[in-house]
Amino acid sequence: MDKRYDVIIVGTGAAGLYAALSFPKDVSVLLLSKKELTLSNSSLAQGGVACVLDTIHDNYKLHITDTLVAGKYKNTLKAVEKLVEEGPADVLHINALGVDLDRNPDGSLCKTLEAGHSRHRIVHHKDSTGKAIVDGLLAYVQTLPNVEILDNALLYSMHKTLGGFYLSVLRNGESRYFGCNYCILATGGIGRVYKYTTNSAIATGDGIAFAYMLGAKIKNLSRVQFHPTAFAAAENRERFLISEAVRGEGAVLLNCEGKRFAHNYDKRGELAPRDVVSDAIIRESLRTHSENFYLDITHKPADFLRERFPMISERCLEEGVDITKDWIPVFPCQHYLMGGIDVNLNSETSIDGLYAAGECAHTGVHGANRLASNSLLEALVYSRTAAEDITRKLRRYGRKPLGLEPAHRPITGSKMPSGCRSQIREILQDAYFVLPKPEKFEESYKKVEEIIEKLFSESYEITSDLVEAKSIAVVASIILDEVREGQQ
Ligand SMILES: Cc1cc2nc3c(=O)[nH]c(=O)nc-3n(C[C@H](O)[C@H](O)[C@H](O)COP(=O)(O)OP(=O)(O)OC[C@H]3O[C@@H](n4cnc5c(N)ncnc54)[C@H](O)[C@@H]3O)c2cc1C
């Protein structure tokens, strides 16, 4: 073993970073990121963080109700209450630590409206809130003497012992071995299981796959959220998001004939929750036999749009679309995972010493559908909770011996079979997109199982490609198994 720590956190998104800074200075922490430290879904978040800061025009009960309505009342009520009631203090805390949030001339934090929210309660940094959060938290964490950070450090295997965990990490083509009493998985989402996604390249569900292979309970992995308005002209796999806030500021959705249609499917129209709007677009697409859809916000003053949505304006301009004059082409794509590694209110998984927080975790707050801007809030509240719970345990039980270190297999081996990742992406995109095709579940599941068989049957050379292919295969298989079981 190269080194042992009290805690290893896998992931440097909002959840990993906030967990790291929530430990007292006598707890040793290692933070791992498989690529650059800022490459994550957190960095891509545009809209903001939902939280009740103004108790005159808003209150916890309203935020809880909005969350439950969006989640179709499939949420875990206690988890939602904790999110809503504890979240505001975390948002104020990150702001105090240096995360820059937009303010009104009177000094109060700006709050905007997003789909599914009954009040203006989304705090933001222009349209690049996630980047502001990651940059602010990372700058702070880098000053902490008890936290070591390793970038380009890919977790490729986890071993559970009586006292904790041994983690194998691939860095610069070499293996490194670390031990810890407690481990927090903050590895983010699963977007790369799909052909088109808004997610970062790191979103391959690694933490979920490792937790599953250790025997942790995984819950509701088939609760995948599709964002209705990703920029649709580019053929890139990572689709650029036209945030809900654009509709919150008055953009309307148009079909291929240039006509509004969202109200024909739900009376909340463009501001209905994401699943409802995605559903409306796909049904309208089937009706019109066209995949051409647009957002129109040209009625707003150009200066306002450039100031309010600088990143979106710029990205659209790069694609030849001037949002002050042109309709923005949009279509749904994979965006978020509501399910994940099942955790309790302390962020503990079903495995002793293993915690999960952020998008890879299933706290139950989102139910069947996430309310916009609740996920960064969840990442903050539940990662801090994990750190607090681990600290309590370290105080009570002290540092435990880790137990026997496993034999490590060499990273060399034969070359992995090619094409597995694209096959899985095609399978999921076809069988389980916005309007699922139940008749394809069984066959799709069998195909993914064959790919798993291929990937796990031999000692291939350990590369990031292999680790990620295995992760997306395991994730796809759990999703398809869940939906096909639901069919029976
Ligand atoms: C385009 C876009 C816009 C969004 N907008 C909003 C918004 O406005 N408001 C909101 O609340 N939410 C938004 N979300 C969702 C939100 O950003 C994410 O749910 C949240 O940031 C997830 O944070 P996380 O820390 O759990 O994961 P991430 O930020 O994705 O971080 C995951 C980390 O895990 C690391 N990792 C993964 N696997 C391994 C491995 N094997 N070894 C080592 N490290 C590993 C990665 O390197 C990365 O550092 C948006 C998401 C996207 C994609």
XYZ file of C-alpha atoms and ligand atoms in Angstrom:
541
model
C 0.000 0.000 0.000
C 1.311 3.451 -0.911
C -0.462 5.297 1.889
C -3.454 5.059 4.200
C -5.945 7.773 5.068
C -8.901 8.099 7.383
C -11.128 8.840 4.424
C -10.862 8.545 0.657
C -13.325 10.540 -1.419
C -13.701 9.509 -5.026
C -14.750 12.545 -7.057
C -13.985 16.254 -7.169
C -17.394 17.550 -8.236
C -19.601 19.560 -5.866
C -20.233 16.500 -3.658
C -16.596 15.379 -3.350
C -15.213 18.863 -2.760
C -17.835 19.861 -0.200
C -17.395 16.556 1.659
C -13.623 17.138 1.789
C -13.890 20.586 3.345
C -16.503 19.434 5.847
C -13.989 17.309 7.798
C -12.123 18.685 10.803
C -8.408 19.273 10.281
C -7.301 16.156 12.186
C -9.027 13.822 9.719
C -6.754 12.830 6.830
C -8.493 12.852 3.468
C -7.489 11.789 -0.040
C -9.528 13.217 -2.923
C -9.415 11.448 -6.279
C -10.472 12.672 -9.693
C -10.143 10.425 -12.718
C -9.356 13.280 -15.114
C -8.687 16.999 -14.608
C -10.047 18.251 -11.288
C -12.697 20.439 -12.914
C -13.980 17.933 -15.471
C -17.332 16.936 -13.992
C -21.068 17.378 -14.297
C -20.847 19.936 -11.505
C -18.737 22.214 -13.687
C -21.399 22.063 -16.406
C -24.335 23.130 -14.229
C -25.828 26.304 -15.558
C -29.097 27.235 -13.888
C -28.252 27.304 -10.210
C -29.057 25.959 -6.769
C -32.603 25.905 -5.417
C -33.012 27.035 -1.815
C -35.365 29.040 0.355
C -33.514 32.144 1.530
C -36.427 34.569 1.535
C -39.023 33.401 4.050
C -41.458 36.279 3.325
C -42.260 35.347 -0.276
C -41.301 31.683 0.027
C -41.114 28.928 2.643
C -39.834 25.374 3.189
C -43.283 23.890 2.780
C -43.599 25.288 -0.753
C -40.165 24.002 -1.779
C -40.981 20.583 -0.301
C -44.303 20.492 -2.146
C -42.721 21.511 -5.473
C -40.126 18.758 -5.021
C -42.818 16.168 -4.267
C -45.020 17.255 -7.182
C -42.084 17.033 -9.642
C -41.116 13.669 -8.102
C -44.706 12.380 -8.473
C -44.794 11.810 -4.696
C -42.340 8.919 -5.089
C -39.799 10.869 -3.008
C -38.666 9.947 0.504
C -40.326 12.710 2.512
C -37.751 12.820 5.324
C -34.923 13.111 2.788
C -36.731 15.994 1.052
C -37.333 17.786 4.354
C -33.663 17.488 5.252
C -32.656 18.774 1.814
C -34.923 21.796 1.935
C -34.422 22.716 5.590
C -30.635 22.246 5.808
C -29.796 23.388 2.263
C -29.970 27.173 2.715
C -27.199 27.118 5.366
C -24.949 25.108 3.010
C -25.566 27.550 0.162
C -24.710 30.506 2.408
C -21.652 28.578 3.616
C -20.221 28.008 0.128
C -20.904 31.654 -0.685
C -18.942 32.662 2.428
C -16.092 30.303 1.415
C -15.686 32.163 -1.869
C -18.256 30.773 -4.316
C -19.361 33.817 -6.274
C -23.180 34.095 -6.547
C -24.998 36.936 -8.346
C -26.346 39.737 -6.140
C -28.958 42.457 -6.591
C -27.981 46.132 -6.263
C -29.237 46.028 -2.628
C -26.730 43.245 -1.847
C -29.259 40.402 -1.577
C -28.674 37.205 -3.601
C -30.475 37.158 -6.991
C -33.151 34.463 -7.227
C -34.623 33.240 -10.465
C -37.512 30.943 -11.401
C -37.158 27.532 -13.008
C -39.620 24.952 -14.277
C -41.624 23.284 -11.518
C -40.767 25.886 -8.852
C -43.644 27.962 -7.511
C -41.319 30.755 -6.349
C -38.168 32.560 -7.473
C -35.633 30.576 -5.394
C -32.745 29.593 -7.672
C -29.515 31.319 -6.727
C -26.932 31.418 -9.493
C -23.746 32.743 -10.979
C -24.940 34.017 -14.359
C -25.478 30.839 -16.426
C -22.356 29.050 -15.216
C -23.214 28.364 -11.584
C -21.550 24.942 -11.494
C -18.213 26.300 -12.660
C -18.384 29.033 -10.011
C -19.100 26.383 -7.345
C -16.322 24.026 -8.440
C -13.768 26.831 -8.866
C -14.681 28.373 -5.492
C -14.707 25.095 -3.545
C -11.572 23.751 -5.226
C -9.627 26.926 -4.416
C -10.654 26.525 -0.783
C -9.979 22.761 -0.552
C -6.512 23.266 -2.045
C -5.605 25.343 1.041
C -6.561 22.574 3.504
C -3.564 20.827 5.111
C -5.472 17.611 5.855
C -6.670 17.066 2.267
C -4.468 15.600 -0.476
C -5.746 15.786 -4.031
C -4.791 13.505 -6.913
C -5.960 14.313 -10.416
C -5.886 11.873 -13.344
C -6.232 9.130 -10.752
C -8.740 6.533 -11.886
C -10.182 4.209 -9.267
C -10.226 0.808 -10.964
C -10.833 -1.612 -8.145
C -12.131 -1.626 -4.561
C -11.624 -4.223 -1.892
C -13.546 -4.301 1.402
C -11.858 -5.505 4.583
C -13.072 -5.694 8.179
C -11.662 -2.257 9.017
C -12.144 -0.393 5.754
C -11.153 -0.442 2.114
C -8.210 -0.878 -0.223
C -8.472 1.120 -3.425
C -6.453 0.505 -6.596
C -5.863 3.585 -8.685
C -4.415 4.002 -12.176
C -2.251 7.108 -12.557
C 0.087 7.909 -15.439
C -0.027 4.288 -16.563
C 0.941 2.934 -13.114
C -0.951 1.378 -10.215
C -1.159 3.053 -6.831
C -2.715 1.391 -3.770
C -4.404 3.302 -0.959
C -6.187 2.240 2.211
C -8.846 3.981 4.312
C -11.325 3.328 7.103
C -14.123 5.163 5.297
C -14.797 5.808 1.637
C -17.186 8.308 0.056
C -18.193 7.636 -3.525
C -18.975 10.960 -5.231
C -18.437 9.752 -8.765
C -21.403 11.458 -10.447
C -23.858 10.282 -13.084
C -24.231 7.779 -15.903
C -24.843 9.944 -18.999
C -22.285 8.095 -21.078
C -24.496 5.012 -21.040
C -26.513 6.952 -23.650
C -25.674 8.036 -27.162
C -26.648 11.642 -26.516
C -26.279 13.252 -23.126
C -25.604 16.607 -21.524
C -23.160 14.894 -19.159
C -19.410 15.258 -18.978
C -17.143 12.501 -20.352
C -16.484 11.306 -16.782
C -20.141 10.268 -16.263
C -19.758 6.517 -16.757
C -21.287 5.350 -13.480
C -18.011 3.971 -12.070
C -18.943 4.442 -8.410
C -22.300 2.756 -8.920
C -20.638 -0.211 -10.634
C -18.012 -0.578 -7.867
C -20.624 -0.305 -5.119
C -22.773 -2.897 -6.912
C -19.835 -5.270 -7.247
C -19.119 -4.886 -3.518
C -22.722 -5.906 -2.878
C -24.202 -2.492 -2.005
C -27.896 -1.923 -2.551
C -28.625 0.006 -5.744
C -32.028 1.616 -6.088
C -34.182 3.047 -8.879
C -31.410 3.103 -11.471
C -34.020 3.167 -14.205
C -35.170 6.595 -13.028
C -33.291 8.493 -15.686
C -34.127 12.109 -16.408
C -34.158 13.378 -19.964
C -33.713 17.091 -20.381
C -36.158 18.483 -22.915
C -33.991 21.228 -24.354
C -30.453 20.210 -25.301
C -28.941 22.039 -28.265
C -29.828 19.807 -31.182
C -27.805 20.912 -34.179
C -24.489 19.439 -33.132
C -23.760 15.772 -33.758
C -21.512 15.679 -30.669
C -22.225 13.045 -28.045
C -22.061 15.647 -25.276
C -24.970 17.904 -25.998
C -24.952 21.454 -24.822
C -27.788 22.349 -22.490
C -30.198 25.227 -23.009
C -31.029 25.634 -19.350
C -34.526 25.716 -17.880
C -33.771 29.263 -16.811
C -34.163 30.301 -20.474
C -37.761 29.077 -20.346
C -38.030 30.602 -16.867
C -37.186 33.958 -18.467
C -39.937 33.506 -21.083
C -38.635 31.361 -23.964
C -41.383 29.445 -25.771
C -41.130 25.995 -27.401
C -42.025 25.719 -31.086
C -42.621 22.672 -33.277
C -41.416 22.177 -36.854
C -44.274 24.420 -38.060
C -43.154 27.242 -35.741
C -46.212 26.713 -33.521
C -46.360 26.513 -29.713
C -47.613 23.120 -28.528
C -46.532 22.486 -24.906
C -49.901 23.641 -23.524
C -51.650 20.953 -25.597
C -49.969 18.329 -23.406
C -49.925 20.007 -19.979
C -51.490 23.219 -18.727
C -48.145 24.349 -17.272
C -46.824 24.483 -20.831
C -43.094 25.213 -21.174
C -42.710 25.484 -17.400
C -43.974 21.983 -16.607
C -41.387 19.653 -15.013
C -38.731 18.181 -17.292
C -40.223 14.745 -17.836
C -43.548 16.307 -18.863
C -41.922 18.667 -21.376
C -39.640 15.896 -22.768
C -42.662 13.672 -23.109
C -44.599 16.438 -24.888
C -41.759 16.947 -27.392
C -41.512 13.242 -28.235
C -45.292 12.904 -28.641
C -45.378 16.042 -30.795
C -42.474 14.610 -32.788
C -44.464 11.423 -33.431
C -47.481 13.561 -34.431
C -45.548 15.841 -36.810
C -43.069 13.164 -38.008
C -40.279 15.641 -37.340
C -37.498 16.013 -34.794
C -37.195 19.757 -35.412
C -38.013 21.776 -32.302
C -36.988 25.257 -31.227
C -36.821 27.626 -28.290
C -37.685 31.226 -29.095
C -36.586 33.996 -26.737
C -36.030 36.660 -29.381
C -38.772 38.844 -27.838
C -36.440 39.708 -24.932
C -33.980 42.615 -25.236
C -30.651 41.502 -26.732
C -28.605 43.145 -23.962
C -30.605 41.347 -21.287
C -30.046 37.970 -22.981
C -26.307 38.484 -23.390
C -25.991 39.593 -19.755
C -28.276 36.909 -18.270
C -27.073 34.009 -20.464
C -23.511 34.812 -21.523
C -22.371 31.186 -21.762
C -25.455 29.965 -23.627
C -25.303 32.964 -26.016
C -21.654 32.297 -26.728
C -21.989 28.513 -27.199
C -24.981 29.026 -29.519
C -23.057 31.639 -31.516
C -20.240 29.099 -31.959
C -22.879 26.838 -33.556
C -24.117 29.680 -35.771
C -27.222 30.568 -33.725
C -27.700 34.102 -32.363
C -30.227 33.675 -29.535
C -31.178 37.354 -29.715
C -32.404 36.861 -33.328
C -32.677 33.122 -34.077
C -34.725 30.239 -32.765
C -32.557 27.746 -30.879
C -32.810 24.129 -32.177
C -33.488 21.762 -29.270
C -34.319 18.091 -28.620
C -34.428 15.927 -25.451
C -31.408 13.959 -24.308
C -30.182 12.047 -21.224
C -29.432 14.466 -18.428
C -29.625 13.154 -14.880
C -29.955 10.025 -12.745
C -32.463 10.045 -9.889
C -31.563 6.571 -8.635
C -28.178 5.255 -7.576
C -26.350 3.735 -4.626
C -28.990 3.576 -1.935
C -28.143 5.642 1.156
C -29.893 6.523 4.392
C -30.284 10.006 5.881
C -26.625 9.841 7.023
C -25.475 9.094 3.433
C -24.422 5.562 4.503
C -24.747 2.796 1.923
C -25.702 -0.733 2.892
C -21.963 -1.537 3.256
C -20.261 -0.679 6.524
C -17.942 2.327 6.095
C -19.037 3.052 2.524
C -20.839 6.340 1.842
C -22.213 7.841 -1.348
C -23.177 11.430 -2.160
C -24.184 13.521 -5.144
C -25.539 12.135 -8.389
C -24.262 8.571 -7.835
C -26.322 8.281 -4.633
C -30.007 7.510 -4.167
C -31.187 9.565 -1.182
C -34.795 9.470 -2.326
C -35.097 13.255 -2.612
C -35.944 13.299 -6.307
C -38.593 10.590 -6.456
C -39.566 9.777 -10.022
C -38.277 13.072 -11.425
C -35.812 15.670 -10.181
C -37.008 19.207 -9.694
C -34.650 21.598 -11.493
C -31.682 22.827 -9.440
C -32.289 20.446 -6.552
C -29.277 18.270 -7.410
C -26.471 20.667 -6.537
C -28.335 21.287 -3.299
C -28.526 17.533 -2.691
C -24.799 17.172 -3.459
C -23.994 19.804 -0.811
C -26.368 18.690 1.948
C -25.690 14.962 1.723
C -21.914 15.164 1.213
C -21.609 17.356 4.309
C -23.807 14.843 6.124
C -21.467 11.989 5.105
C -18.472 13.918 6.446
C -20.270 14.626 9.732
C -21.297 11.000 10.189
C -17.791 9.692 9.465
C -16.282 12.244 11.849
C -18.661 11.061 14.587
C -17.584 7.465 13.982
C -13.875 8.327 13.945
C -14.328 10.142 17.266
C -16.200 7.179 18.739
C -14.217 4.210 17.387
C -10.860 5.777 16.477
C -8.708 4.558 13.577
C -9.365 0.889 12.959
C -6.755 -1.555 11.614
C -7.555 -2.145 7.959
C -6.893 -5.863 7.839
C -5.072 -7.895 5.264
C -4.167 -6.185 1.999
C -5.370 -8.160 -1.027
C -2.990 -9.457 -3.669
C -2.992 -7.012 -6.553
C -3.219 -8.276 -10.100
C -0.824 -6.651 -12.588
C -2.359 -4.017 -14.855
C -0.934 -5.660 -17.961
C -3.002 -8.099 -19.993
C -4.535 -8.691 -23.398
C -6.240 -5.929 -25.373
C -9.919 -5.475 -24.562
C -12.532 -6.140 -27.262
C -13.444 -2.996 -29.202
C -16.854 -1.446 -29.807
C -18.506 -2.453 -26.508
C -19.232 1.087 -25.389
C -20.939 2.142 -28.626
C -23.024 -1.024 -28.625
C -24.316 -0.320 -25.125
C -25.086 3.305 -25.970
C -27.079 2.271 -29.039
C -29.002 -0.333 -27.023
C -30.067 2.078 -24.274
C -30.822 4.948 -26.652
C -33.099 2.642 -28.614
C -34.868 0.756 -25.797
C -35.030 3.160 -22.909
C -35.274 6.789 -24.004
C -38.060 9.287 -23.147
C -40.906 6.998 -24.237
C -39.492 3.535 -23.379
C -40.034 0.553 -25.686
C -40.975 -2.332 -23.357
C -41.002 -4.829 -26.219
C -37.215 -4.297 -26.500
C -36.288 -4.664 -22.798
C -35.707 -8.424 -22.692
C -33.645 -8.613 -25.864
C -31.637 -5.492 -24.910
C -30.888 -6.935 -21.475
C -29.599 -10.163 -23.032
C -27.347 -8.232 -25.423
C -25.856 -6.217 -22.544
C -25.304 -9.410 -20.533
C -23.356 -10.842 -23.481
C -21.147 -7.733 -23.505
C -20.602 -8.076 -19.739
C -19.600 -11.695 -20.231
C -17.051 -10.579 -22.810
C -15.638 -7.745 -20.672
C -15.358 -9.684 -17.419
C -14.211 -13.011 -18.851
C -10.504 -12.236 -19.257
C -7.689 -10.330 -17.568
C -7.461 -7.512 -20.068
C -4.938 -4.710 -19.696
C -6.339 -2.208 -17.194
C -7.011 1.043 -19.020
C -9.574 3.795 -18.479
C -11.390 2.485 -21.541
C -11.783 -0.956 -19.935
C -12.835 0.403 -16.524
C -15.429 2.723 -18.071
C -16.733 0.097 -20.495
C -17.260 -2.297 -17.573
C -19.008 0.445 -15.578
C -21.440 1.430 -18.304
C -22.122 -2.253 -19.026
C -22.960 -2.941 -15.367
C -25.105 0.203 -15.140
C -26.968 -0.606 -18.379
C -27.602 -4.131 -17.194
C -29.027 -2.962 -13.839
C -31.295 -0.434 -15.610
C -32.609 -2.972 -18.108
C -33.007 -5.653 -15.473
C -35.048 -3.234 -13.343
C -37.361 -2.229 -16.191
C -37.835 -5.745 -17.544
C -38.584 -7.013 -14.025
C -41.097 -4.165 -13.680
C -42.780 -5.438 -16.833
C -43.296 -8.925 -15.452
C -25.239 20.359 -18.420
C -25.704 20.178 -17.007
C -26.355 21.208 -16.360
C -26.796 21.055 -15.041
N -27.399 22.112 -14.408
C -27.735 21.977 -13.102
C -28.255 23.090 -12.372
O -28.385 24.185 -12.903
N -28.583 22.886 -11.069
C -28.433 21.686 -10.441
O -28.758 21.577 -9.258
N -27.926 20.625 -11.105
C -27.562 20.750 -12.397
N -27.033 19.679 -13.062
C -26.820 18.422 -12.337
C -25.633 18.582 -11.409
O -24.629 19.353 -12.041
C -25.041 17.246 -11.008
O -26.024 16.371 -10.596
C -24.066 17.409 -9.860
O -23.171 18.448 -10.141
C -23.321 16.127 -9.620
O -22.250 16.391 -8.757
P -21.351 15.192 -8.250
O -20.327 15.818 -7.382
O -22.207 14.143 -7.705
O -20.690 14.587 -9.584
P -19.733 15.251 -10.653
O -19.711 16.718 -10.521
O -20.069 14.701 -11.980
O -18.272 14.734 -10.225
C -17.909 13.390 -10.374
C -16.453 13.238 -10.016
O -16.163 11.848 -9.857
C -14.911 11.572 -10.449
N -14.866 10.149 -10.819
C -15.808 9.402 -11.445
N -15.404 8.142 -11.582
C -14.158 8.062 -11.050
C -13.193 7.036 -10.924
N -13.390 5.779 -11.390
N -12.005 7.317 -10.328
C -11.741 8.572 -9.854
N -12.633 9.590 -9.964
C -13.816 9.336 -10.549
C -14.851 12.503 -11.643
O -13.514 12.636 -12.085
C -15.457 13.765 -11.035
O -14.447 14.476 -10.363
C -26.592 19.827 -14.385
C -25.938 18.779 -15.039
C -25.493 18.953 -16.338
C -24.798 17.824 -17.021
